[in-house]
Coordinates of C-alpha atoms and ligand atoms in Angstrom, one line a residue:
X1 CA 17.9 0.6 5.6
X2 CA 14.6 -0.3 4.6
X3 CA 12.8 -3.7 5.5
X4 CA 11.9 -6.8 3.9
X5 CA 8.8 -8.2 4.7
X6 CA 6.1 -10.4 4.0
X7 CA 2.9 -9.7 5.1
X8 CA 0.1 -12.4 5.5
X9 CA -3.6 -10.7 4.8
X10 CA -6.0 -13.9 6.3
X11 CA -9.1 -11.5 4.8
X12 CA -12.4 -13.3 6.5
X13 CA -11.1 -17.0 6.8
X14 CA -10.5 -19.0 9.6
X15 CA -11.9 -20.0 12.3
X16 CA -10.2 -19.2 16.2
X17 CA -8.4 -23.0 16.2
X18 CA -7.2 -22.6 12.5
X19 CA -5.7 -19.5 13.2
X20 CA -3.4 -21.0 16.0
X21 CA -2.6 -23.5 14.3
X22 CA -1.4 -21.4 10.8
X23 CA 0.7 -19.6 12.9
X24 CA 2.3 -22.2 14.6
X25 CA 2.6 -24.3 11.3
X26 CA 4.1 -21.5 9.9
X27 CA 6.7 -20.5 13.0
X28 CA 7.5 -23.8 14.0
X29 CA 11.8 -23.3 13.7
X30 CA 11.4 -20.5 13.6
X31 CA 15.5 -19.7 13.8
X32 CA 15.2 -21.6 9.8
X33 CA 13.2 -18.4 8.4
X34 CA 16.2 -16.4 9.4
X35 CA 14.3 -13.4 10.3
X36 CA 15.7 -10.6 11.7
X37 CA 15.1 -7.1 12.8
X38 CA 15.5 -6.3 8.7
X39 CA 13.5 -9.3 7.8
X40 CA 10.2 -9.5 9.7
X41 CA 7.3 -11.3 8.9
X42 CA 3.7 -10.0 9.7
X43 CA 0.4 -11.8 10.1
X44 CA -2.6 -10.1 9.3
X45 CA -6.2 -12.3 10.9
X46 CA -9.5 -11.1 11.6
X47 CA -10.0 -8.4 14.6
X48 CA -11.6 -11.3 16.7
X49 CA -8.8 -12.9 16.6
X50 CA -5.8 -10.3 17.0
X51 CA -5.7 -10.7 20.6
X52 CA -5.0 -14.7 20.0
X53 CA -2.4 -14.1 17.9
X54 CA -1.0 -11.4 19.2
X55 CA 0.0 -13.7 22.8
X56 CA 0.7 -16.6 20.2
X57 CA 3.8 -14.7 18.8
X58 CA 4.3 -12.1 21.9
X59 CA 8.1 -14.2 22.8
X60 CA 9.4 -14.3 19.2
X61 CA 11.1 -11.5 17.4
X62 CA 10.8 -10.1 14.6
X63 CA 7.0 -11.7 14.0
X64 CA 4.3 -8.9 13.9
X65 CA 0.7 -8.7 14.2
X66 CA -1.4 -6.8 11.3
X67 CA -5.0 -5.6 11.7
X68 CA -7.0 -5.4 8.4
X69 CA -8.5 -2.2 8.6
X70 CA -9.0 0.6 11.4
X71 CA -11.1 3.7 12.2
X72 CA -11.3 6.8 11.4
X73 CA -12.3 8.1 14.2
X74 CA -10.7 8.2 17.7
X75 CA -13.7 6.9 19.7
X76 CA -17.3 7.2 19.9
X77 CA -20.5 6.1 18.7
X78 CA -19.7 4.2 15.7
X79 CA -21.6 1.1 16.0
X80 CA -19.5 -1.8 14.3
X81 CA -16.2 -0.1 14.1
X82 CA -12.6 -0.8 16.1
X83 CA -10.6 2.3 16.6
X84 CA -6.9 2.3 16.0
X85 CA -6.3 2.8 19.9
X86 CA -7.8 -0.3 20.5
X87 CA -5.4 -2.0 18.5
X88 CA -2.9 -0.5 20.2
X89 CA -4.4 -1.3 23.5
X90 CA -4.0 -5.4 22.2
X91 CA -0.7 -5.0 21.6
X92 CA -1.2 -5.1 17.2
X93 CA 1.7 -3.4 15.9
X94 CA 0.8 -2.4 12.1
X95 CA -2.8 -1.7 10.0
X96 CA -3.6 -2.3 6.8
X97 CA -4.9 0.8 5.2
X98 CA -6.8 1.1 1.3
X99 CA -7.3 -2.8 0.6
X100 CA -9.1 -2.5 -3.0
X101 CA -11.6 -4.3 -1.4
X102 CA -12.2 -1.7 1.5
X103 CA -11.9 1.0 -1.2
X104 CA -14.2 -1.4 -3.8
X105 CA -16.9 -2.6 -1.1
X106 CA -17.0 -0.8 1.6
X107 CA -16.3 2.8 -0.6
X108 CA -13.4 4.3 1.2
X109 CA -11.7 7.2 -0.5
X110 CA -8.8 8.4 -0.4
X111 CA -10.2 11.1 2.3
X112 CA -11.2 8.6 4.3
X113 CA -8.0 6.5 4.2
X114 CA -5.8 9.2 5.2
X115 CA -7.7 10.0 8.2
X116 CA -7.5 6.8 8.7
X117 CA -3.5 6.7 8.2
X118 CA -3.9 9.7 10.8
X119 CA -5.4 7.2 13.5
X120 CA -2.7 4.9 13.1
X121 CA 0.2 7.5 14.0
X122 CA -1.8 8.8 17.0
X123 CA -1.4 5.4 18.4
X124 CA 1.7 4.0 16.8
X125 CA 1.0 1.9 14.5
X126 CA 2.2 0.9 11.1
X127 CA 0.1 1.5 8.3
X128 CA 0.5 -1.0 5.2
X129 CA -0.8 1.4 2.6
X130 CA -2.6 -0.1 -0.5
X131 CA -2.3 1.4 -4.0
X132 CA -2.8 -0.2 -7.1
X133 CA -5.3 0.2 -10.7
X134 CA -8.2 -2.0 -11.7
X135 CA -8.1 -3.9 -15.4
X136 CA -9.5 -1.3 -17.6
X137 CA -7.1 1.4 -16.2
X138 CA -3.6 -1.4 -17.0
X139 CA -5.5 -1.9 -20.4
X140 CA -5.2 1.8 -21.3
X141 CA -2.1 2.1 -20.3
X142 CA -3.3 5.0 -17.6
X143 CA -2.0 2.7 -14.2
X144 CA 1.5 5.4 -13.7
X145 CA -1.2 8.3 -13.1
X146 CA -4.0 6.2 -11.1
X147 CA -1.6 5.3 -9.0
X148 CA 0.5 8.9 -8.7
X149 CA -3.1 10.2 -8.1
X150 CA -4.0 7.5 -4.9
X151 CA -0.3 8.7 -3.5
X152 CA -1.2 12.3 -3.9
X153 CA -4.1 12.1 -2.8
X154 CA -3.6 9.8 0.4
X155 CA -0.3 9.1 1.2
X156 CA 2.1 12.0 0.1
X157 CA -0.4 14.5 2.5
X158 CA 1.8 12.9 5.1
X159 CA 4.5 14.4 6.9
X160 CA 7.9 13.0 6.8
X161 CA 8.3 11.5 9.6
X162 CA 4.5 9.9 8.9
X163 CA 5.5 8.6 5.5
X164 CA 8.8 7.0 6.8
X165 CA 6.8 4.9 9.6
X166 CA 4.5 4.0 6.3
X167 CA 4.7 0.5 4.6
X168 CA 3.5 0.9 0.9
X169 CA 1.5 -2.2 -1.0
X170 CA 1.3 -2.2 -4.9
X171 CA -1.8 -4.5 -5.3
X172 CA -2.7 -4.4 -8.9
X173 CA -6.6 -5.3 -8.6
X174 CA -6.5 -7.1 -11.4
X175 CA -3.8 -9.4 -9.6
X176 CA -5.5 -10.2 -6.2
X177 CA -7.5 -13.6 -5.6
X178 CA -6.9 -14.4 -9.4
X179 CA -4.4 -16.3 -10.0
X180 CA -3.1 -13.5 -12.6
X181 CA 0.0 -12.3 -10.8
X182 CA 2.2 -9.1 -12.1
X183 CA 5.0 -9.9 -13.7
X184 CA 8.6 -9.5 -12.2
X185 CA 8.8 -6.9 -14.6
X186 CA 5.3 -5.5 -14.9
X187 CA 5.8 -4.9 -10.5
X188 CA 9.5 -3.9 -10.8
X189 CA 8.2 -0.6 -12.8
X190 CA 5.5 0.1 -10.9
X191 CA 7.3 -0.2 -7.7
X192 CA 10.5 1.6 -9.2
X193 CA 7.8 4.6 -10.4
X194 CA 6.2 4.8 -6.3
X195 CA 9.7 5.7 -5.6
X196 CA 10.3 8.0 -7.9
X197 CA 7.2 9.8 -6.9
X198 CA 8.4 9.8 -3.5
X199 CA 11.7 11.2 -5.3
X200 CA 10.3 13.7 -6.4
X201 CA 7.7 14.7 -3.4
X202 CA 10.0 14.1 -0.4
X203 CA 13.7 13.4 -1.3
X204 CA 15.7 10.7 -2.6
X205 CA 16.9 9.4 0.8
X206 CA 13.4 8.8 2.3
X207 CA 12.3 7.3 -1.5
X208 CA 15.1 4.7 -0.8
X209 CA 13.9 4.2 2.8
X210 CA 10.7 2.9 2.1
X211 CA 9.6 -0.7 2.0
X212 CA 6.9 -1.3 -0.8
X213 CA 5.4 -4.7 -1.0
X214 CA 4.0 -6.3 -3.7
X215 CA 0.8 -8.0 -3.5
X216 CA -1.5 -10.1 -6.1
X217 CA -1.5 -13.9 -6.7
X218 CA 2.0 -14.4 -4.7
X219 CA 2.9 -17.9 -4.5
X220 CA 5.2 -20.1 -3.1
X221 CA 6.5 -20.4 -7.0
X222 CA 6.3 -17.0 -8.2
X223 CA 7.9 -15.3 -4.7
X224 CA 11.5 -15.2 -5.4
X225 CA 11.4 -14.1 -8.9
X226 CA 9.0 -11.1 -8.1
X227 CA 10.9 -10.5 -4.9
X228 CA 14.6 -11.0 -6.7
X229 CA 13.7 -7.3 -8.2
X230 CA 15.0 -4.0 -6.8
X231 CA 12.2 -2.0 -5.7
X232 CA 10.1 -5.0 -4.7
X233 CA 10.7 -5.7 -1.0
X234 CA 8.5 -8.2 0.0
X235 CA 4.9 -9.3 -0.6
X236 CA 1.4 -8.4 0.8
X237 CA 0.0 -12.2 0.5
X238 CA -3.6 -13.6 0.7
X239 CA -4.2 -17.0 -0.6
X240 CA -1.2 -18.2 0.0
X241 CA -0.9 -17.0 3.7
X242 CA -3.6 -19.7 4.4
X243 CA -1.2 -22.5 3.9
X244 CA 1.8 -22.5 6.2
X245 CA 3.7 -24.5 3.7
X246 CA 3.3 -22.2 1.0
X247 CA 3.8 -19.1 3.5
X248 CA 6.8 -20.7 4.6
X249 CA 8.5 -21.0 1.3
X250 CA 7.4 -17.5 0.6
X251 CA 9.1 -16.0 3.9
X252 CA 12.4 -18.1 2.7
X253 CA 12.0 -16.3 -0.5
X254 CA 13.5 -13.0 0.2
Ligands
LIG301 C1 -4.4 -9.5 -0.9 O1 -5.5 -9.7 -0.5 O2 -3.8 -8.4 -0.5 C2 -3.8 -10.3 -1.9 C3 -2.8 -9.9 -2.5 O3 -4.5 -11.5 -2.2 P1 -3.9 -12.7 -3.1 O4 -2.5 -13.0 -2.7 O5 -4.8 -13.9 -2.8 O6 -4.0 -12.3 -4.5

Protein backbone atom coordinates (compact mmCIF):
# COMPACT_ATOMS: atom_id res chain seq x y z
CA UNK A 1 0.00 0.00 0.00
CA UNK A 2 1.51 3.12 -0.80
CA UNK A 3 1.98 6.14 1.74
CA UNK A 4 0.49 9.42 2.32
CA UNK A 5 2.68 11.99 3.22
CA UNK A 6 3.43 15.44 3.64
CA UNK A 7 6.70 16.65 3.35
CA UNK A 8 7.86 20.00 4.83
CA UNK A 9 10.88 21.56 2.51
CA UNK A 10 12.25 24.60 5.27
CA UNK A 11 14.67 25.61 1.98
CA UNK A 12 17.34 28.27 3.77
CA UNK A 13 15.02 29.73 6.63
CA UNK A 14 15.29 29.55 10.06
CA UNK A 15 17.35 30.00 12.51
CA UNK A 16 18.47 26.83 15.24
CA UNK A 17 15.58 28.17 17.93
CA UNK A 18 12.92 28.64 15.23
CA UNK A 19 13.42 25.33 14.06
CA UNK A 20 12.58 23.78 17.52
CA UNK A 21 10.09 25.54 17.91
CA UNK A 22 8.16 24.84 14.24
CA UNK A 23 8.48 21.39 15.11
CA UNK A 24 7.15 21.36 18.32
CA UNK A 25 4.33 23.94 17.21
CA UNK A 26 3.58 21.64 14.66
CA UNK A 27 3.70 18.13 16.91
CA UNK A 28 2.34 19.34 19.82
CA UNK A 29 -0.80 16.36 20.13
CA UNK A 30 0.52 14.88 18.22
CA UNK A 31 -2.04 11.60 18.64
CA UNK A 32 -4.74 14.60 16.81
CA UNK A 33 -2.71 14.42 13.34
CA UNK A 34 -3.58 10.73 13.31
CA UNK A 35 -0.47 9.62 11.73
CA UNK A 36 0.36 6.37 11.27
CA UNK A 37 2.77 4.05 9.76
CA UNK A 38 0.60 4.91 6.24
CA UNK A 39 0.38 8.46 7.09
CA UNK A 40 3.78 10.01 8.04
CA UNK A 41 4.81 13.38 8.05
CA UNK A 42 8.44 14.52 7.09
CA UNK A 43 10.35 17.61 7.91
CA UNK A 44 12.85 18.80 5.66
CA UNK A 45 15.45 21.85 7.60
CA UNK A 46 18.81 22.93 6.74
CA UNK A 47 21.87 20.30 7.12
CA UNK A 48 22.99 22.46 10.27
CA UNK A 49 20.20 21.65 11.75
CA UNK A 50 19.32 17.88 10.97
CA UNK A 51 20.92 16.64 13.99
CA UNK A 52 18.49 19.08 16.15
CA UNK A 53 15.66 17.82 14.68
CA UNK A 54 16.38 14.63 14.18
CA UNK A 55 16.71 14.12 18.58
CA UNK A 56 13.63 16.60 18.65
CA UNK A 57 11.32 13.84 16.95
CA UNK A 58 13.60 10.62 17.68
CA UNK A 59 10.46 9.16 20.39
CA UNK A 60 7.55 9.86 17.97
CA UNK A 61 6.41 7.64 15.21
CA UNK A 62 5.70 7.99 12.15
CA UNK A 63 7.62 11.75 12.06
CA UNK A 64 10.62 11.73 9.67
CA UNK A 65 13.59 13.77 9.05
CA UNK A 66 14.36 14.96 5.32
CA UNK A 67 17.75 16.37 4.12
CA UNK A 68 17.48 18.87 1.22
CA UNK A 69 20.06 17.67 -1.02
CA UNK A 70 23.07 15.03 -0.83
CA UNK A 71 26.29 14.06 -2.52
CA UNK A 72 27.24 12.43 -5.19
CA UNK A 73 30.01 11.13 -4.14
CA UNK A 74 30.75 8.59 -1.22
CA UNK A 75 33.54 10.63 0.51
CA UNK A 76 36.44 12.62 -0.23
CA UNK A 77 37.75 15.95 -0.97
CA UNK A 78 34.74 17.89 -1.92
CA UNK A 79 35.04 21.01 -0.08
CA UNK A 80 31.40 22.19 1.00
CA UNK A 81 29.49 19.07 0.33
CA UNK A 82 27.69 16.39 2.98
CA UNK A 83 27.66 12.88 1.76
CA UNK A 84 24.59 10.71 1.95
CA UNK A 85 26.48 8.42 4.70
CA UNK A 86 26.62 11.24 6.85
CA UNK A 87 23.10 11.57 6.80
CA UNK A 88 22.76 8.29 7.70
CA UNK A 89 25.31 8.50 10.35
CA UNK A 90 22.68 11.46 12.02
CA UNK A 91 20.01 9.33 11.98
CA UNK A 92 18.07 11.45 8.64
CA UNK A 93 15.93 8.98 7.13
CA UNK A 94 14.93 10.39 3.57
CA UNK A 95 16.80 13.09 0.81
CA UNK A 96 15.44 15.27 -1.32
CA UNK A 97 16.79 14.73 -4.82
CA UNK A 98 16.21 17.23 -8.20
CA UNK A 99 14.66 20.42 -6.33
CA UNK A 100 14.15 22.85 -9.58
CA UNK A 101 16.19 24.97 -7.71
CA UNK A 102 19.22 22.56 -7.27
CA UNK A 103 18.65 21.66 -11.01
CA UNK A 104 17.97 25.67 -11.79
CA UNK A 105 20.88 27.17 -9.53
CA UNK A 106 23.19 25.02 -8.68
CA UNK A 107 22.94 23.01 -12.51
CA UNK A 108 22.38 19.44 -11.60
CA UNK A 109 21.38 17.20 -14.38
CA UNK A 110 19.74 14.48 -14.55
CA UNK A 111 23.27 12.57 -14.50
CA UNK A 112 24.14 13.97 -11.61
CA UNK A 113 20.82 13.39 -9.74
CA UNK A 114 20.90 9.79 -10.27
CA UNK A 115 24.20 9.32 -8.92
CA UNK A 116 22.99 11.10 -6.44
CA UNK A 117 19.74 8.74 -5.98
CA UNK A 118 22.60 6.08 -6.07
CA UNK A 119 24.17 7.48 -2.75
CA UNK A 120 21.04 7.50 -1.09
CA UNK A 121 20.39 3.53 -1.45
CA UNK A 122 24.01 2.85 -0.45
CA UNK A 123 23.14 4.20 2.81
CA UNK A 124 19.39 3.76 3.15
CA UNK A 125 17.78 6.49 2.63
CA UNK A 126 14.71 7.68 0.94
CA UNK A 127 15.03 9.81 -1.90
CA UNK A 128 12.01 12.38 -2.61
CA UNK A 129 12.55 12.70 -6.26
CA UNK A 130 11.69 16.12 -8.00
CA UNK A 131 10.16 16.29 -11.49
CA UNK A 132 8.24 18.89 -12.85
CA UNK A 133 8.32 21.67 -16.30
CA UNK A 134 9.02 25.34 -16.21
CA UNK A 135 6.22 28.07 -17.76
CA UNK A 136 7.11 28.10 -21.29
CA UNK A 137 7.25 24.25 -21.52
CA UNK A 138 3.10 24.12 -19.70
CA UNK A 139 2.37 27.04 -22.24
CA UNK A 140 3.31 24.74 -25.24
CA UNK A 141 1.57 22.14 -24.06
CA UNK A 142 5.06 19.98 -24.14
CA UNK A 143 5.00 19.30 -19.93
CA UNK A 144 3.76 15.08 -20.59
CA UNK A 145 7.28 14.75 -22.50
CA UNK A 146 9.54 17.05 -20.16
CA UNK A 147 8.50 15.28 -17.61
CA UNK A 148 8.63 11.49 -19.30
CA UNK A 149 12.09 12.66 -20.31
CA UNK A 150 13.42 13.76 -16.36
CA UNK A 151 11.88 10.05 -15.44
CA UNK A 152 13.81 8.40 -18.13
CA UNK A 153 16.44 9.98 -17.80
CA UNK A 154 16.88 9.87 -13.90
CA UNK A 155 14.61 7.93 -12.23
CA UNK A 156 13.44 4.88 -14.39
CA UNK A 157 17.49 3.89 -14.67
CA UNK A 158 16.66 2.49 -11.26
CA UNK A 159 16.17 -0.93 -10.36
CA UNK A 160 13.04 -2.17 -8.91
CA UNK A 161 13.65 -2.50 -5.81
CA UNK A 162 15.48 1.23 -5.98
CA UNK A 163 12.36 2.85 -7.54
CA UNK A 164 9.96 1.16 -4.95
CA UNK A 165 12.11 2.76 -1.91
CA UNK A 166 11.63 6.13 -4.16
CA UNK A 167 9.21 8.93 -3.20
CA UNK A 168 8.27 10.89 -6.45
CA UNK A 169 7.47 15.04 -6.23
CA UNK A 170 5.55 16.73 -9.24
CA UNK A 171 6.74 20.38 -8.69
CA UNK A 172 5.47 22.30 -11.54
CA UNK A 173 8.20 25.31 -11.50
CA UNK A 174 5.83 27.49 -12.42
CA UNK A 175 3.96 26.55 -9.14
CA UNK A 176 6.69 26.84 -6.34
CA UNK A 177 7.08 30.10 -4.07
CA UNK A 178 4.34 31.70 -6.32
CA UNK A 179 1.35 31.62 -5.14
CA UNK A 180 0.08 29.99 -8.58
CA UNK A 181 -0.71 26.55 -7.41
CA UNK A 182 -1.75 23.53 -10.00
CA UNK A 183 -5.00 22.84 -10.17
CA UNK A 184 -6.68 19.70 -8.64
CA UNK A 185 -7.09 18.77 -12.01
CA UNK A 186 -4.11 20.24 -13.77
CA UNK A 187 -1.85 17.78 -10.84
CA UNK A 188 -4.38 14.91 -11.00
CA UNK A 189 -3.12 14.29 -14.81
CA UNK A 190 0.20 14.86 -14.39
CA UNK A 191 0.42 12.63 -11.44
CA UNK A 192 -2.02 9.93 -13.08
CA UNK A 193 0.52 10.20 -16.45
CA UNK A 194 4.01 9.50 -13.74
CA UNK A 195 2.15 6.43 -13.16
CA UNK A 196 1.41 5.35 -16.23
CA UNK A 197 4.96 5.87 -17.23
CA UNK A 198 5.86 3.72 -14.44
CA UNK A 199 3.05 1.41 -16.04
CA UNK A 200 4.51 1.03 -18.75
CA UNK A 201 8.47 0.92 -17.71
CA UNK A 202 8.09 -1.36 -14.62
CA UNK A 203 4.58 -2.95 -14.10
CA UNK A 204 1.34 -1.86 -12.98
CA UNK A 205 1.73 -3.21 -9.37
CA UNK A 206 4.94 -1.15 -8.56
CA UNK A 207 3.07 2.04 -10.59
CA UNK A 208 0.30 1.63 -7.96
CA UNK A 209 2.87 1.37 -5.16
CA UNK A 210 4.46 4.52 -5.45
CA UNK A 211 3.69 7.62 -3.41
CA UNK A 212 4.01 10.87 -5.67
CA UNK A 213 3.54 14.15 -3.93
CA UNK A 214 2.50 17.22 -5.19
CA UNK A 215 4.35 20.29 -4.53
CA UNK A 216 3.77 24.19 -5.59
CA UNK A 217 2.01 26.86 -3.62
CA UNK A 218 0.16 24.16 -1.14
CA UNK A 219 -1.83 25.80 1.43
CA UNK A 220 -3.61 25.20 4.35
CA UNK A 221 -6.79 26.14 1.82
CA UNK A 222 -5.86 24.50 -1.27
CA UNK A 223 -4.53 20.98 0.59
CA UNK A 224 -7.57 18.81 0.63
CA UNK A 225 -8.91 19.53 -2.72
CA UNK A 226 -5.44 18.88 -4.43
CA UNK A 227 -4.97 15.94 -2.09
CA UNK A 228 -8.82 14.59 -2.39
CA UNK A 229 -7.54 13.38 -6.05
CA UNK A 230 -6.34 9.84 -6.83
CA UNK A 231 -2.89 9.84 -7.85
CA UNK A 232 -2.01 12.74 -5.58
CA UNK A 233 -0.75 11.38 -2.33
CA UNK A 234 0.42 14.03 -0.40
CA UNK A 235 2.36 17.34 -0.78
CA UNK A 236 6.01 18.45 -0.96
CA UNK A 237 5.38 21.92 0.91
CA UNK A 238 7.59 25.05 1.32
CA UNK A 239 5.93 28.22 2.45
CA UNK A 240 3.56 26.82 4.15
CA UNK A 241 5.77 24.43 6.26
CA UNK A 242 7.11 27.60 8.00
CA UNK A 243 3.94 28.10 9.81
CA UNK A 244 2.90 25.24 12.12
CA UNK A 245 -0.68 26.34 11.90
CA UNK A 246 -0.79 26.14 8.33
CA UNK A 247 1.32 22.78 8.28
CA UNK A 248 -0.92 21.53 10.73
CA UNK A 249 -4.07 21.95 8.73
CA UNK A 250 -2.24 20.67 5.82
CA UNK A 251 -1.10 17.24 7.64
CA UNK A 252 -5.11 16.99 8.71
CA UNK A 253 -5.75 17.30 5.14
CA UNK A 254 -5.13 13.92 3.76
C1 LIG B 1 8.99 23.55 -2.68
O1 LIG B 1 9.92 24.25 -2.36
O2 LIG B 1 9.19 22.36 -2.92
C2 LIG B 1 7.66 24.15 -2.78
C3 LIG B 1 6.71 23.42 -3.29
O3 LIG B 1 7.53 25.43 -2.33
P1 LIG B 1 6.13 26.21 -2.13
O4 LIG B 1 5.19 25.30 -1.40
O5 LIG B 1 6.48 27.43 -1.35
O6 LIG B 1 5.60 26.53 -3.50
Amino acid sequence: MRKKIIAGNWKMHLNKAEAIELVESVLVGSKDLDLDENKIVVFSPSFVYLDTIVSKIASLSNVFVAAQNCSEYEQGAYTGEVAAKMLQNVGVQFVIVGHSERRQYFNETNIVLHQKMKQAFVHKLQPIFCCGEPLEIRENQEHFLFIQQQLENCLFLLSEEELLQTVIAYEPIWAIGTGKTATPEQAQEVHHFIRKCIAENYNATIADQISILYGGSVNAQNAAQLFSQADIDGGLVGGASLKAQDFRTIILSI
